[in-house]
CSV table of C-alpha atoms in Angstrom, one decimal:
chain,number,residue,atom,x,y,z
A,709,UNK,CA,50.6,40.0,-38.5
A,710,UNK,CA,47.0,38.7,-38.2
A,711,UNK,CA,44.1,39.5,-40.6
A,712,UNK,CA,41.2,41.6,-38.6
A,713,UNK,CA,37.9,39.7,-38.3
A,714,UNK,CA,35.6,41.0,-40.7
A,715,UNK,CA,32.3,39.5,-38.0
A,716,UNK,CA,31.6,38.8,-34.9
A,717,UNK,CA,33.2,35.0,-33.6
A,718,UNK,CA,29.6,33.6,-32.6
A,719,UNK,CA,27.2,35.2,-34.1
A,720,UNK,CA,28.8,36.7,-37.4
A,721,UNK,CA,27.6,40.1,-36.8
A,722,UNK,CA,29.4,42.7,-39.3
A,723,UNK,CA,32.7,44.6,-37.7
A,724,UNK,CA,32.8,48.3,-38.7
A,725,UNK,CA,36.4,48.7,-40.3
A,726,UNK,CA,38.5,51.1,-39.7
A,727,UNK,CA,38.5,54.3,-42.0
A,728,UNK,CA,35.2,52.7,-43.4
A,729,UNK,CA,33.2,55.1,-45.5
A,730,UNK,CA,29.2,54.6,-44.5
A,731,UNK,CA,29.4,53.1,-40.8
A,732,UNK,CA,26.0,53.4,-40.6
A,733,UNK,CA,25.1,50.7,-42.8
A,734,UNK,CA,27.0,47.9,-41.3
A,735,UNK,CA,26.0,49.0,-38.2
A,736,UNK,CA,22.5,48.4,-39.4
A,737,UNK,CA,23.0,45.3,-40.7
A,738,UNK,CA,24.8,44.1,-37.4
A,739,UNK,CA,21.3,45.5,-35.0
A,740,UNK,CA,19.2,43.8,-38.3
A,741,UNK,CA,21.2,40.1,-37.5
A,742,UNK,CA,20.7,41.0,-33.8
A,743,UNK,CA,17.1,41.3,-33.8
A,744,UNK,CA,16.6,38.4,-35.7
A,745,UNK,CA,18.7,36.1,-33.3
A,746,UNK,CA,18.5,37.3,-29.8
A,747,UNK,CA,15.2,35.8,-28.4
A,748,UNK,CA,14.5,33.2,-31.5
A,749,UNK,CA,10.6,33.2,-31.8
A,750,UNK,CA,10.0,31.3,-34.9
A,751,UNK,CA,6.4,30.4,-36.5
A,752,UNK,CA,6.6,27.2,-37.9
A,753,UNK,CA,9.2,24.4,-38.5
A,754,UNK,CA,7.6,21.7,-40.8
A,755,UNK,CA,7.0,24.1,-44.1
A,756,UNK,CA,8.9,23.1,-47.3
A,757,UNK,CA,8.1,26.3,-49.0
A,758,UNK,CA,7.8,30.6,-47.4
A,759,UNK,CA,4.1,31.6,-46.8
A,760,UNK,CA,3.0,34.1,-49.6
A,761,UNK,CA,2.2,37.0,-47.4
A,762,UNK,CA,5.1,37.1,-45.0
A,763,UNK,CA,5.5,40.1,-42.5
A,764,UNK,CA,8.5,42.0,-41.9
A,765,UNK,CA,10.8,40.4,-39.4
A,766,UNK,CA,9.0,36.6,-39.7
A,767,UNK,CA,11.3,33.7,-38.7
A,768,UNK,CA,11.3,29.7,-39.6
A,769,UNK,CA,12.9,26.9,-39.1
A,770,UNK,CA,13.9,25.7,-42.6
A,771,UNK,CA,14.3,22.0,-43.6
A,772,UNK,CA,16.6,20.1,-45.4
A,773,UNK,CA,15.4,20.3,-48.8
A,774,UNK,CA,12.9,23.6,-49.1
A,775,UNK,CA,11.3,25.1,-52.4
A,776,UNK,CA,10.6,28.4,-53.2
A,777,UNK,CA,12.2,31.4,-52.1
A,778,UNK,CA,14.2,29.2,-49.1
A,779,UNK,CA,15.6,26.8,-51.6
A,780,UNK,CA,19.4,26.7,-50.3
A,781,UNK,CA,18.6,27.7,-47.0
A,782,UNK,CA,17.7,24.2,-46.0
A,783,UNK,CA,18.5,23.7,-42.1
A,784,UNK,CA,19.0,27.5,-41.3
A,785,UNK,CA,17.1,30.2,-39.7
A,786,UNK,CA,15.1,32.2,-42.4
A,787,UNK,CA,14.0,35.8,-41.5
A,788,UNK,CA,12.2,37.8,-43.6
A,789,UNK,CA,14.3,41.2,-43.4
A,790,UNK,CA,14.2,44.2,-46.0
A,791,UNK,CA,11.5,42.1,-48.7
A,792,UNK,CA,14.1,39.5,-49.0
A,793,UNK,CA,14.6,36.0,-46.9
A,794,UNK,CA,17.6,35.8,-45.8
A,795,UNK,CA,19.1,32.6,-44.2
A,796,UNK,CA,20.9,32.5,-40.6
A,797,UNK,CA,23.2,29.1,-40.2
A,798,UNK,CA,22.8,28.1,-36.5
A,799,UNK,CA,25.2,26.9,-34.6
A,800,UNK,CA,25.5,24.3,-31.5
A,801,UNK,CA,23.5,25.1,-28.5
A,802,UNK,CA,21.5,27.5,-29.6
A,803,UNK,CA,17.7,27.7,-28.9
A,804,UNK,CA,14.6,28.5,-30.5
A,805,UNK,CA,10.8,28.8,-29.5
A,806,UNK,CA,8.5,26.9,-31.9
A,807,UNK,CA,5.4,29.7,-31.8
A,808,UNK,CA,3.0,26.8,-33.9
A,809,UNK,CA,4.1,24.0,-31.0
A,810,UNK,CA,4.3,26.1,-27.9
A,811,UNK,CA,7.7,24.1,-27.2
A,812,UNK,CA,11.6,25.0,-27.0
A,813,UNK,CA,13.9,23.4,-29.6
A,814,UNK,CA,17.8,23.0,-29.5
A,815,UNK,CA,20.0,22.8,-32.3
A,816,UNK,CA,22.6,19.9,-31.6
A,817,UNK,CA,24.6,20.5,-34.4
A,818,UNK,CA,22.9,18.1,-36.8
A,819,UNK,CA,19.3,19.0,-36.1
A,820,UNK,CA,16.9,20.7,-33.8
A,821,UNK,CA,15.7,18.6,-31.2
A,822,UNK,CA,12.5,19.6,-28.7
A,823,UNK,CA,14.3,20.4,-25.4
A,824,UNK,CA,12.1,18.6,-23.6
A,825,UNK,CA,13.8,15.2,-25.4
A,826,UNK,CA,17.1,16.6,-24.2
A,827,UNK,CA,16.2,16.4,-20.7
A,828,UNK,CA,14.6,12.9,-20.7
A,829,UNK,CA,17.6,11.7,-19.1
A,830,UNK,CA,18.5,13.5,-15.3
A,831,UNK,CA,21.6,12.3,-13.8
A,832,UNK,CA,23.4,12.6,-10.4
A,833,UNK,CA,20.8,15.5,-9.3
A,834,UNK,CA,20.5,16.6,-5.4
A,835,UNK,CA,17.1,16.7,-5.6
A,836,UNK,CA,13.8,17.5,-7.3
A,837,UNK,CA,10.7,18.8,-6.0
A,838,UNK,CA,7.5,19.1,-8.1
A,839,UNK,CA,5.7,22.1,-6.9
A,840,UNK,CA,7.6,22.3,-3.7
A,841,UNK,CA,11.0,22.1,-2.7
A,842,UNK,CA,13.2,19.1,-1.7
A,843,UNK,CA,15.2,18.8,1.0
A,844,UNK,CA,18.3,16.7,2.7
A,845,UNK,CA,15.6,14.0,3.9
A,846,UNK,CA,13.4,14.2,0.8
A,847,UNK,CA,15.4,14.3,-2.0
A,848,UNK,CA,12.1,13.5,-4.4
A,849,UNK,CA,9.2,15.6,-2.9
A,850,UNK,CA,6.1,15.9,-5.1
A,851,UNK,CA,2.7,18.2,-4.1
A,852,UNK,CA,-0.3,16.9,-5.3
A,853,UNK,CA,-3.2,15.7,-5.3
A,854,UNK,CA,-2.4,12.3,-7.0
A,855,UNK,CA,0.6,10.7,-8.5
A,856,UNK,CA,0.7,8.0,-11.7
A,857,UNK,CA,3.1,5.3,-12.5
A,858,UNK,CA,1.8,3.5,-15.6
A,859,UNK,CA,3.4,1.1,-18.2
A,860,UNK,CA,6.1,2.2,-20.6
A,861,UNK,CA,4.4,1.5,-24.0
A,862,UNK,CA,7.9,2.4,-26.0
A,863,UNK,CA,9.0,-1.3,-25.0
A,864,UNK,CA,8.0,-3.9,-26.5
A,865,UNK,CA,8.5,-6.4,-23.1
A,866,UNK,CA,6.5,-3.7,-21.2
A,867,UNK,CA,3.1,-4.0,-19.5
A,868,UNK,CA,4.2,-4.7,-15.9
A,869,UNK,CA,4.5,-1.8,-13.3
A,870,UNK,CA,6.8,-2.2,-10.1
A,871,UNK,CA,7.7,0.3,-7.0
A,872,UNK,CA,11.5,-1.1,-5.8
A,873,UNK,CA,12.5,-0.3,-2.4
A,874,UNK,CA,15.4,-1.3,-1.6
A,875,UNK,CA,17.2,-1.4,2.4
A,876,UNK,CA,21.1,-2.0,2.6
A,877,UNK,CA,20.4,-4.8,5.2
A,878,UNK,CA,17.4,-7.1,7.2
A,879,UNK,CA,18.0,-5.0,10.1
A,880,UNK,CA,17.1,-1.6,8.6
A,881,UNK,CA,13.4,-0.7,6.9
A,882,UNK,CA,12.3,-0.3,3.6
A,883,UNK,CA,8.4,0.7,4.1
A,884,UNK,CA,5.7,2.8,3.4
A,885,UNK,CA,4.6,5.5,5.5
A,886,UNK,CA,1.0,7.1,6.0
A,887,UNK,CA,0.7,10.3,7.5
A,888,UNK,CA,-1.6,12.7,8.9
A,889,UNK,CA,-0.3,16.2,9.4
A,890,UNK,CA,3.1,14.9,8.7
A,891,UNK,CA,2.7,12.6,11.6
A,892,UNK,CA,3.4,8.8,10.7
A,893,UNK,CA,-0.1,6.8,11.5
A,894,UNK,CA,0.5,3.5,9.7
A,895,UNK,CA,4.1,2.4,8.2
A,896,UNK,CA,3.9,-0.9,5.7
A,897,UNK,CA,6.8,-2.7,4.6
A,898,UNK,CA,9.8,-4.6,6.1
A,899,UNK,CA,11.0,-3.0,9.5
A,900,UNK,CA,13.6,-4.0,11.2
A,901,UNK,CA,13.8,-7.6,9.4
A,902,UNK,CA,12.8,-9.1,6.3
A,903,UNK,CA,9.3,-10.2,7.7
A,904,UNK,CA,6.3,-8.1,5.8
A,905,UNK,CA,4.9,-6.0,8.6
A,906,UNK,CA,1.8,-3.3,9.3
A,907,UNK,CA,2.3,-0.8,12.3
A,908,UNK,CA,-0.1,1.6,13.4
A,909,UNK,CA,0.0,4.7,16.0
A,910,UNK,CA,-2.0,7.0,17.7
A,911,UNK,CA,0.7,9.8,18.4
A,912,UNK,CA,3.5,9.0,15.2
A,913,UNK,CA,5.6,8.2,18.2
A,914,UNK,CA,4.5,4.7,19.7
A,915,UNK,CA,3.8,2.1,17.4
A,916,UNK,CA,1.9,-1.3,17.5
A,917,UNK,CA,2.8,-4.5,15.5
A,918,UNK,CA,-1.0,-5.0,13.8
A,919,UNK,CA,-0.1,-7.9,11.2
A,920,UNK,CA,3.2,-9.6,10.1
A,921,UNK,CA,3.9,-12.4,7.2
A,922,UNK,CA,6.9,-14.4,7.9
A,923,UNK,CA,9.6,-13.9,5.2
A,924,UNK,CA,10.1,-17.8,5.2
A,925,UNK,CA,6.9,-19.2,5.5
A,926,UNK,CA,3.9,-16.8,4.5
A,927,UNK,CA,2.2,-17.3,7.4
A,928,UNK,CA,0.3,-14.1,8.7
A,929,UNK,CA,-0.1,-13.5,12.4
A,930,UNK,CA,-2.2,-11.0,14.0
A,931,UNK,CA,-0.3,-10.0,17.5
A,932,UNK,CA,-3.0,-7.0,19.1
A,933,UNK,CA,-5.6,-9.7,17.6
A,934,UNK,CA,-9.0,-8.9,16.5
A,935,UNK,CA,-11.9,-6.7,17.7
A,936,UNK,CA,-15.7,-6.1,15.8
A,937,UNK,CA,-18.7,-6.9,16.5
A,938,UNK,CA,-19.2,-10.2,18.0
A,939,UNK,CA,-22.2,-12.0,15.9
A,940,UNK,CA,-25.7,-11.5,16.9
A,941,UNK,CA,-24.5,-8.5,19.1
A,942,UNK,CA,-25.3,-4.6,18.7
A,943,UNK,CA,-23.0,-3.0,19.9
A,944,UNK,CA,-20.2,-2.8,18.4
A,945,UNK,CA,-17.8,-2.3,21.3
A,946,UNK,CA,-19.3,-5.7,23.2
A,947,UNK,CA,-16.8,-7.6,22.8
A,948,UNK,CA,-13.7,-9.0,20.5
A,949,UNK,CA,-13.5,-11.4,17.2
A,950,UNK,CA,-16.9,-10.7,14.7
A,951,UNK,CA,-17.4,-13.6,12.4
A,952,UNK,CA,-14.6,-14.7,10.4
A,953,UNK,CA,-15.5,-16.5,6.8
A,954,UNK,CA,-13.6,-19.1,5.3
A,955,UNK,CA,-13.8,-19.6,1.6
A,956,UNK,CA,-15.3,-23.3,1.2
A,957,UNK,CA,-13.2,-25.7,-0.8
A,958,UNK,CA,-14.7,-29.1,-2.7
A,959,UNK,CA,-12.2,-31.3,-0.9
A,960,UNK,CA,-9.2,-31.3,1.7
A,961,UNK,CA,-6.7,-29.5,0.7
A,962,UNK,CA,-4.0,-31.3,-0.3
A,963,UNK,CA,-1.5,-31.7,2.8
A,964,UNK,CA,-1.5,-29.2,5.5
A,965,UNK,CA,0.7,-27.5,8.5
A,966,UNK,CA,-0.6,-28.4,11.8
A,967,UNK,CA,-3.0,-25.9,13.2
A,968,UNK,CA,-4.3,-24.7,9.8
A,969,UNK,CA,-7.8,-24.5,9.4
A,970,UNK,CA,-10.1,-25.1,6.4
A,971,UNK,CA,-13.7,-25.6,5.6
A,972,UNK,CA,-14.4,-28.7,3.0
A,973,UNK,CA,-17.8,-27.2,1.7
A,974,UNK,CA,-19.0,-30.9,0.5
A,975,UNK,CA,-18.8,-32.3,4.1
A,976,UNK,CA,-20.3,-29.0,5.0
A,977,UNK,CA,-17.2,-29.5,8.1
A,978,UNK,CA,-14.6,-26.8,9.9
A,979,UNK,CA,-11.3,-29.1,9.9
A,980,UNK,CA,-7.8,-28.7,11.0
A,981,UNK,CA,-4.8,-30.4,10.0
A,982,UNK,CA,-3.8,-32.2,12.9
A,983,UNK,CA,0.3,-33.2,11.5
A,984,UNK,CA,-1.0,-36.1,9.4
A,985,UNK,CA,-4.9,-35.7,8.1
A,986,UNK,CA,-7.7,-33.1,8.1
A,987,UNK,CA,-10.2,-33.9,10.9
A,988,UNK,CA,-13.6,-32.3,11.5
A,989,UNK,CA,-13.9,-29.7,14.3
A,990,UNK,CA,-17.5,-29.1,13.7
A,991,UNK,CA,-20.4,-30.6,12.6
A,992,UNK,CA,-19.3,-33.4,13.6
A,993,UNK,CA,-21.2,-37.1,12.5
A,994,UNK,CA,-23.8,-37.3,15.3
A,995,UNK,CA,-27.0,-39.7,15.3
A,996,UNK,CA,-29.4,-41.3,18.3
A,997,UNK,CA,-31.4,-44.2,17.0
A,998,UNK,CA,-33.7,-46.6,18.2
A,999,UNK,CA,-35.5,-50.1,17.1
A,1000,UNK,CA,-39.3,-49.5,17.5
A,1001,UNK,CA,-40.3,-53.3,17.7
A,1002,UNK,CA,-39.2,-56.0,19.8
A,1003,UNK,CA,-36.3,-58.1,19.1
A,1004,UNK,CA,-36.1,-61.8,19.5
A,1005,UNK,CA,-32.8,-63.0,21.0
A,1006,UNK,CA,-32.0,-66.9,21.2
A,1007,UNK,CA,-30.7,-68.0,24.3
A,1008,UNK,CA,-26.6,-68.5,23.6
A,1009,UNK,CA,-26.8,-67.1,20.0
A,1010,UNK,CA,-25.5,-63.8,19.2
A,1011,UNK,CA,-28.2,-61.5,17.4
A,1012,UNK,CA,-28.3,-58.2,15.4
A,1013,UNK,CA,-30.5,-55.6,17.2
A,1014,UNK,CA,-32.2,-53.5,14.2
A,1015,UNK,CA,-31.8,-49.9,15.0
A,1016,UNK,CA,-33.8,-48.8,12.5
A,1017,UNK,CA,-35.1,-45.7,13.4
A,1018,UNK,CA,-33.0,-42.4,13.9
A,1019,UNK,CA,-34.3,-39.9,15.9
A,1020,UNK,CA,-31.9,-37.8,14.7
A,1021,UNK,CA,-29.2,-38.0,12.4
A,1022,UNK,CA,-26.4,-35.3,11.6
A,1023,UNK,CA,-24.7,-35.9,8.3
A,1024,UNK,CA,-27.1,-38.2,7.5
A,1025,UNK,CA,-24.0,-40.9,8.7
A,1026,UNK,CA,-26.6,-43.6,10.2
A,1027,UNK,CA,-28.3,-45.5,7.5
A,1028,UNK,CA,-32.2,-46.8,9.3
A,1029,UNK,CA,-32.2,-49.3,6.5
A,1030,UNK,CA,-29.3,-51.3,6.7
A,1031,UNK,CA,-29.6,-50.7,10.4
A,1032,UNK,CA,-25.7,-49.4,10.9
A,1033,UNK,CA,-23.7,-46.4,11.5
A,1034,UNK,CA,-21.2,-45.5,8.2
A,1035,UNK,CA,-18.5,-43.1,9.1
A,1036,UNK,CA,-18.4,-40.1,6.5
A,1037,UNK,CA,-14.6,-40.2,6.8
A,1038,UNK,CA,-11.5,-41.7,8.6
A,1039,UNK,CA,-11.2,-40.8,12.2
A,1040,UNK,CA,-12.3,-41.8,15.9
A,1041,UNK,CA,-15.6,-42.3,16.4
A,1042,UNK,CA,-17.2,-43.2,20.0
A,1043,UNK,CA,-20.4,-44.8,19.7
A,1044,UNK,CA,-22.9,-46.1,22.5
A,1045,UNK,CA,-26.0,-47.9,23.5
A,1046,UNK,CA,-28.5,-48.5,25.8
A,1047,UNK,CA,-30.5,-52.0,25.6
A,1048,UNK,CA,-33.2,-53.7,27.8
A,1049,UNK,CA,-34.6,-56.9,27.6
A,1050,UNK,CA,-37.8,-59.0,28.7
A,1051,UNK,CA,-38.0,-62.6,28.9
A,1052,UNK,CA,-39.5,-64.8,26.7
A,1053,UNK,CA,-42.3,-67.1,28.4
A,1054,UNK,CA,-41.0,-68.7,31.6
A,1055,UNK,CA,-36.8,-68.8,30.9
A,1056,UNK,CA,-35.1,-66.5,32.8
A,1057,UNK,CA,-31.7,-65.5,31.1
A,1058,UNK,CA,-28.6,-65.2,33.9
A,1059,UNK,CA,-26.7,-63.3,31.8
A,1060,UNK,CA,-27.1,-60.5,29.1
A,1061,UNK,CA,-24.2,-58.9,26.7
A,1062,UNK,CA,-23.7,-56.9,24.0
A,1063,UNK,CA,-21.2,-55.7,21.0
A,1064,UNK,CA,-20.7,-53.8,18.7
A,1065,UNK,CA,-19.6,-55.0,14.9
A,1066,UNK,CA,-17.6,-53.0,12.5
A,1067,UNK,CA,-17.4,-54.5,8.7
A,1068,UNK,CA,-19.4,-57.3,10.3
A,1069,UNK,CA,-16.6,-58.4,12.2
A,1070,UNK,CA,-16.4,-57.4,16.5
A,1071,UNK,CA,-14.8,-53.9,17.7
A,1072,UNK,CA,-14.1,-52.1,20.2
A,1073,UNK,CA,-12.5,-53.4,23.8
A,1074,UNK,CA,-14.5,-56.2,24.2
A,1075,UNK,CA,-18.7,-57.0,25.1
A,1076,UNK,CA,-20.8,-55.6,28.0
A,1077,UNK,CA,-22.7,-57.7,30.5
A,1078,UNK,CA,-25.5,-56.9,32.6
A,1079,UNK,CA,-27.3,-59.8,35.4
A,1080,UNK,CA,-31.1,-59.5,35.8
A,1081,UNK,CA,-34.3,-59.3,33.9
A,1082,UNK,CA,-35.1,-55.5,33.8
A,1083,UNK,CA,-38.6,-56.3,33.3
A,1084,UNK,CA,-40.4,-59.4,33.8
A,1085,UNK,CA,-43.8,-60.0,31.8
């Protein structure tokens, strides 16, 4: 035959025995214990020692090692019931509202614990909304005005922030969407392949390819093109493509795609790579010259004409001085000139040519001929 239970399983509340003299008093003491652990409100958790002026029904959280009037109730409830603390072990589970901290606290068995600590870590949920309600599409919804993701500063390796979006194949989309009245207007991210793409609409419903960087190369393309305001116009809806700047490098850059484009701010030139070498596109090396005395030319002997006055003279490629042409860089250059002669006295030359030199040595397809005196003095 079993021994009755003298309390209550969970919460050792006092049992009235049977034939007991004075009911009254246990039942007391049972409502007492109930009042001071249904709804735990306690004022403080962090004092070794009970206040000096305690009211009637005052609860803490005791520590491990108190003074005082708590010493041996370290880690229990203390209420102040009757003039006397009296000490109320917790158990698992059990939960109690910190009044000093404004914050819940759960007793784990070895210690109490803020609840918020205990629910750091959410696992398998169907959804969560913050101030609204989730749904089968949405399983994360969030209302507000703004929304932070910062750093973790509990990690030592931490300082880097990164938003992972992740598709389960190149044919599906992992993206950004932008909406207005819950109507898509822009969507960012990879749709449909892996290539990085921006989409805009009008409606939510038909959508235009705007920009696109291939996966495998980088290169950005611009398929609907660009509009603006075309420079030196005022209206803005005159025409397509506004001025496009180019940051200037020092040099070439080193090695190229064919087609790219580049400005080399030292030869103040627009080039493109044209599969083997940068060549200009603009401002190119132009000069017109001419020689602003008369040149004597023995009959039979081939003579340098001095062009040695530029009338004018882009990149400043034609040197008056030395009476040449030097080519800023590598390339094809076409060069021409017109000459006329007079004769000397009374010989009359049959036949006149000229050549050009480059490095001092002849260039070009050959020498040009012309018959006749074009003026005769």
């Amino acid at each position: 035959m079993s021994t009755p239970m003298s309390t209550t399983r969970n919460l050792a509340l006092p049992l009235i025995a049977a034939a007991q003299a004075q009911k009254h008093v246990t039942h007391n003491e049972a409502l007492g214990l109930l009042d001071a652990l249904v709804q735990i409100a306690c004022l403080d958790k962090d004092r070794s020692e009970p206040p000096s002026a305690p009211a009637e029904g005052d609860r803490y959280l005791v520590p491990a090692d108190p003074g005082g009037a708590w010493t041996g109730l370290g880690g229990q409830i203390a209420c102040f019931q009757g003039g006397v603390w009296i000490g109320l072990a917790p158990r698992p589970g059990w939960l109690a509202w910190l009044v000093d901290e404004g914050e819940a606290y759960l007793f784990t068995g070895s210690g109490w614990t803020p609840l918020a600590a205990t629910l750091r870590t959410l696992r398998d949920l169907a959804g969560l909304g913050v101030n609204t309600v989730p749904d089968a599409e949405n399983r994360l919804a969030v209302k507000a005005d703004g929304a932070l993701f910062s750093w973790d500063e509990t990690r030592a390796e931490a300082g880097d922030v990164r938003l992972a979006l992740n598709k389960r194949a190149a044919g599906r989309d992992a993206a950004l969407s932008f909406q207005a009245g819950f109507s898509a207007r822009a969507l960012l991210g990879l749709l449909g392949d892996d290539d990085l793409a921006l989409k805009v609409s009008a409606d939510g419903a038909a959508f235009v390819t705007a920009l696109t960087v291939a996966a495998a190369s980088g290169r950005v393309r611009l398929p609907a093109g660009l509009d603006g305001t075309p420079v030196g116009a005022a209206d803005p809806a005159a025409g397509r493509f506004s001025a496009l700047a180019l940051v200037p490098e020092a040099a070439d850059p080193a090695g190229g795609a064919l087609g790219q484009v580049a400005v080399n701010g030292t030869d103040g030139a627009l080039k493109w790579f044209d599969g083997a070498r940068w060549a200009r596109i603009a401002n190119l090396a132009k000069f017109t010259a001419r020689t602003n005395y008369d040149n004597y030319v023995p009959a039979g002997t081939w003579t340098r004409i001095a062009f040695n006055e530029a009338v004018s003279n882009d990149q400043g490629a034609f040197r008056a001085a030395q009476n040449r042409f030097v080519a800023p860089e590598a390339g094809l250059y076409r060069l021409g000139a017109a000459l006329t002669y007079r004769r000397n006295g009374t010989g009359q030359p049959s036949l006149f040519e000229a050549r050009f030199h480059r490095g001092g040595t002849p260039a070009g397809h050959g020498r040009a001929a012309a018959a006749g005196p074009s003026r005769t003095a």
